[in-house]
Amino acid sequence: MDRLKVIVKALDDKRAENIDVLNISELTSLSDYFVICSCNSNVQVRACIDEVEEKMKENGFEPIHKEGYRGGNWVVLDFDDIIVHVMDKETREFYALERLWDDAPRIEIDIED
């Protein structure tokens, strides 16, 4: 299964909201994709991160870095070419990553199989 699909499905399974996948490969050498989503609480943020980690591990992928888990309002999982940002709604609105990366094409991921 495509790694982006695994990530988006895991987030959707935990009811993350406004899941956006941005192709940043032409804009930076930082990574190829950002996956950004919102949650209603810090507990949901951590549940989403736990689910992504578990499903990616089942598919043979481990993050190279995880940041923010303890605080819980913005957690980042770095899979090298895919960086996952899971934030509570207020944090997402404040930092507005989508506006910062406005030139990045959005990718639609079909999780129905």
mmCIF file with all atom_site columns, N, CA, C and O in Angstrom, residues 73-74 87-96:
data_model
loop_
_atom_site.group_PDB
_atom_site.id
_atom_site.type_symbol
_atom_site.label_atom_id
_atom_site.label_alt_id
_atom_site.label_comp_id
_atom_site.label_asym_id
_atom_site.label_entity_id
_atom_site.label_seq_id
_atom_site.pdbx_PDB_ins_code
_atom_site.Cartn_x
_atom_site.Cartn_y
_atom_site.Cartn_z
_atom_site.occupancy
_atom_site.B_iso_or_equiv
_atom_site.pdbx_formal_charge
_atom_site.auth_seq_id
_atom_site.auth_comp_id
_atom_site.auth_asym_id
_atom_site.auth_atom_id
_atom_site.pdbx_PDB_model_num
ATOM 1  N N  . ASN A 1 73 ? 0.055  19.394 21.392 1.00 0.00 ? 73 ASN A N  1
ATOM 2  C CA . ASN A 1 73 ? -0.768 20.268 20.559 1.00 0.00 ? 73 ASN A CA 1
ATOM 3  C C  . ASN A 1 73 ? -0.272 20.313 19.109 1.00 0.00 ? 73 ASN A C  1
ATOM 4  O O  . ASN A 1 73 ? -1.018 20.676 18.215 1.00 0.00 ? 73 ASN A O  1
ATOM 5  N N  . TRP A 1 74 ? 1.004  19.904 18.871 1.00 0.00 ? 74 TRP A N  1
ATOM 6  C CA . TRP A 1 74 ? 1.529  19.807 17.513 1.00 0.00 ? 74 TRP A CA 1
ATOM 7  C C  . TRP A 1 74 ? 2.612  18.733 17.545 1.00 0.00 ? 74 TRP A C  1
ATOM 8  O O  . TRP A 1 74 ? 3.660  18.922 18.146 1.00 0.00 ? 74 TRP A O  1
ATOM 9  N N  . MET A 1 87 ? -2.006 18.486 14.495 1.00 0.00 ? 87 MET A N  1
ATOM 10 C CA . MET A 1 87 ? -2.142 19.643 15.384 1.00 0.00 ? 87 MET A CA 1
ATOM 11 C C  . MET A 1 87 ? -3.554 19.767 15.929 1.00 0.00 ? 87 MET A C  1
ATOM 12 O O  . MET A 1 87 ? -4.509 19.353 15.269 1.00 0.00 ? 87 MET A O  1
ATOM 13 N N  . ASP A 1 88 ? -3.651 20.381 17.111 1.00 0.00 ? 88 ASP A N  1
ATOM 14 C CA . ASP A 1 88 ? -4.987 20.760 17.543 1.00 0.00 ? 88 ASP A CA 1
ATOM 15 C C  . ASP A 1 88 ? -5.434 21.940 16.670 1.00 0.00 ? 88 ASP A C  1
ATOM 16 O O  . ASP A 1 88 ? -4.612 22.574 15.999 1.00 0.00 ? 88 ASP A O  1
ATOM 17 N N  . LYS A 1 89 ? -6.715 22.188 16.654 1.00 0.00 ? 89 LYS A N  1
ATOM 18 C CA . LYS A 1 89 ? -7.275 23.179 15.721 1.00 0.00 ? 89 LYS A CA 1
ATOM 19 C C  . LYS A 1 89 ? -6.693 24.575 15.915 1.00 0.00 ? 89 LYS A C  1
ATOM 20 O O  . LYS A 1 89 ? -6.381 25.265 14.943 1.00 0.00 ? 89 LYS A O  1
ATOM 21 N N  . GLU A 1 90 ? -6.532 24.991 17.170 1.00 0.00 ? 90 GLU A N  1
ATOM 22 C CA . GLU A 1 90 ? -6.029 26.341 17.434 1.00 0.00 ? 90 GLU A CA 1
ATOM 23 C C  . GLU A 1 90 ? -4.596 26.505 16.920 1.00 0.00 ? 90 GLU A C  1
ATOM 24 O O  . GLU A 1 90 ? -4.248 27.529 16.335 1.00 0.00 ? 90 GLU A O  1
ATOM 25 N N  . THR A 1 91 ? -3.780 25.495 17.136 1.00 0.00 ? 91 THR A N  1
ATOM 26 C CA . THR A 1 91 ? -2.388 25.552 16.679 1.00 0.00 ? 91 THR A CA 1
ATOM 27 C C  . THR A 1 91 ? -2.337 25.594 15.158 1.00 0.00 ? 91 THR A C  1
ATOM 28 O O  . THR A 1 91 ? -1.565 26.367 14.574 1.00 0.00 ? 91 THR A O  1
ATOM 29 N N  . ARG A 1 92 ? -3.170 24.787 14.522 1.00 0.00 ? 92 ARG A N  1
ATOM 30 C CA . ARG A 1 92 ? -3.175 24.775 13.060 1.00 0.00 ? 92 ARG A CA 1
ATOM 31 C C  . ARG A 1 92 ? -3.609 26.127 12.501 1.00 0.00 ? 92 ARG A C  1
ATOM 32 O O  . ARG A 1 92 ? -3.016 26.637 11.547 1.00 0.00 ? 92 ARG A O  1
ATOM 33 N N  . GLU A 1 93 ? -4.631 26.706 13.090 1.00 0.00 ? 93 GLU A N  1
ATOM 34 C CA . GLU A 1 93 ? -5.087 28.020 12.628 1.00 0.00 ? 93 GLU A CA 1
ATOM 35 C C  . GLU A 1 93 ? -4.005 29.079 12.837 1.00 0.00 ? 93 GLU A C  1
ATOM 36 O O  . GLU A 1 93 ? -3.791 29.933 11.977 1.00 0.00 ? 93 GLU A O  1
ATOM 37 N N  . PHE A 1 94 ? -3.304 29.024 13.962 1.00 0.00 ? 94 PHE A N  1
ATOM 38 C CA . PHE A 1 94 ? -2.289 30.023 14.274 1.00 0.00 ? 94 PHE A CA 1
ATOM 39 C C  . PHE A 1 94 ? -1.106 29.945 13.310 1.00 0.00 ? 94 PHE A C  1
ATOM 40 O O  . PHE A 1 94 ? -0.658 30.956 12.775 1.00 0.00 ? 94 PHE A O  1
ATOM 41 N N  . TYR A 1 95 ? -0.589 28.738 13.077 1.00 0.00 ? 95 TYR A N  1
ATOM 42 C CA . TYR A 1 95 ? 0.610  28.594 12.246 1.00 0.00 ? 95 TYR A CA 1
ATOM 43 C C  . TYR A 1 95 ? 0.309  28.519 10.750 1.00 0.00 ? 95 TYR A C  1
ATOM 44 O O  . TYR A 1 95 ? 1.171  28.851 9.939  1.00 0.00 ? 95 TYR A O  1
ATOM 45 N N  . ALA A 1 96 ? -0.867 28.090 10.394 1.00 0.00 ? 96 ALA A N  1
ATOM 46 C CA . ALA A 1 96 ? -1.336 28.113 8.996  1.00 0.00 ? 96 ALA A CA 1
ATOM 47 C C  . ALA A 1 96 ? -0.286 27.624 7.995  1.00 0.00 ? 96 ALA A C  1
ATOM 48 O O  . ALA A 1 96 ? 0.078  28.334 7.062  1.00 0.00 ? 96 ALA A O  1
#
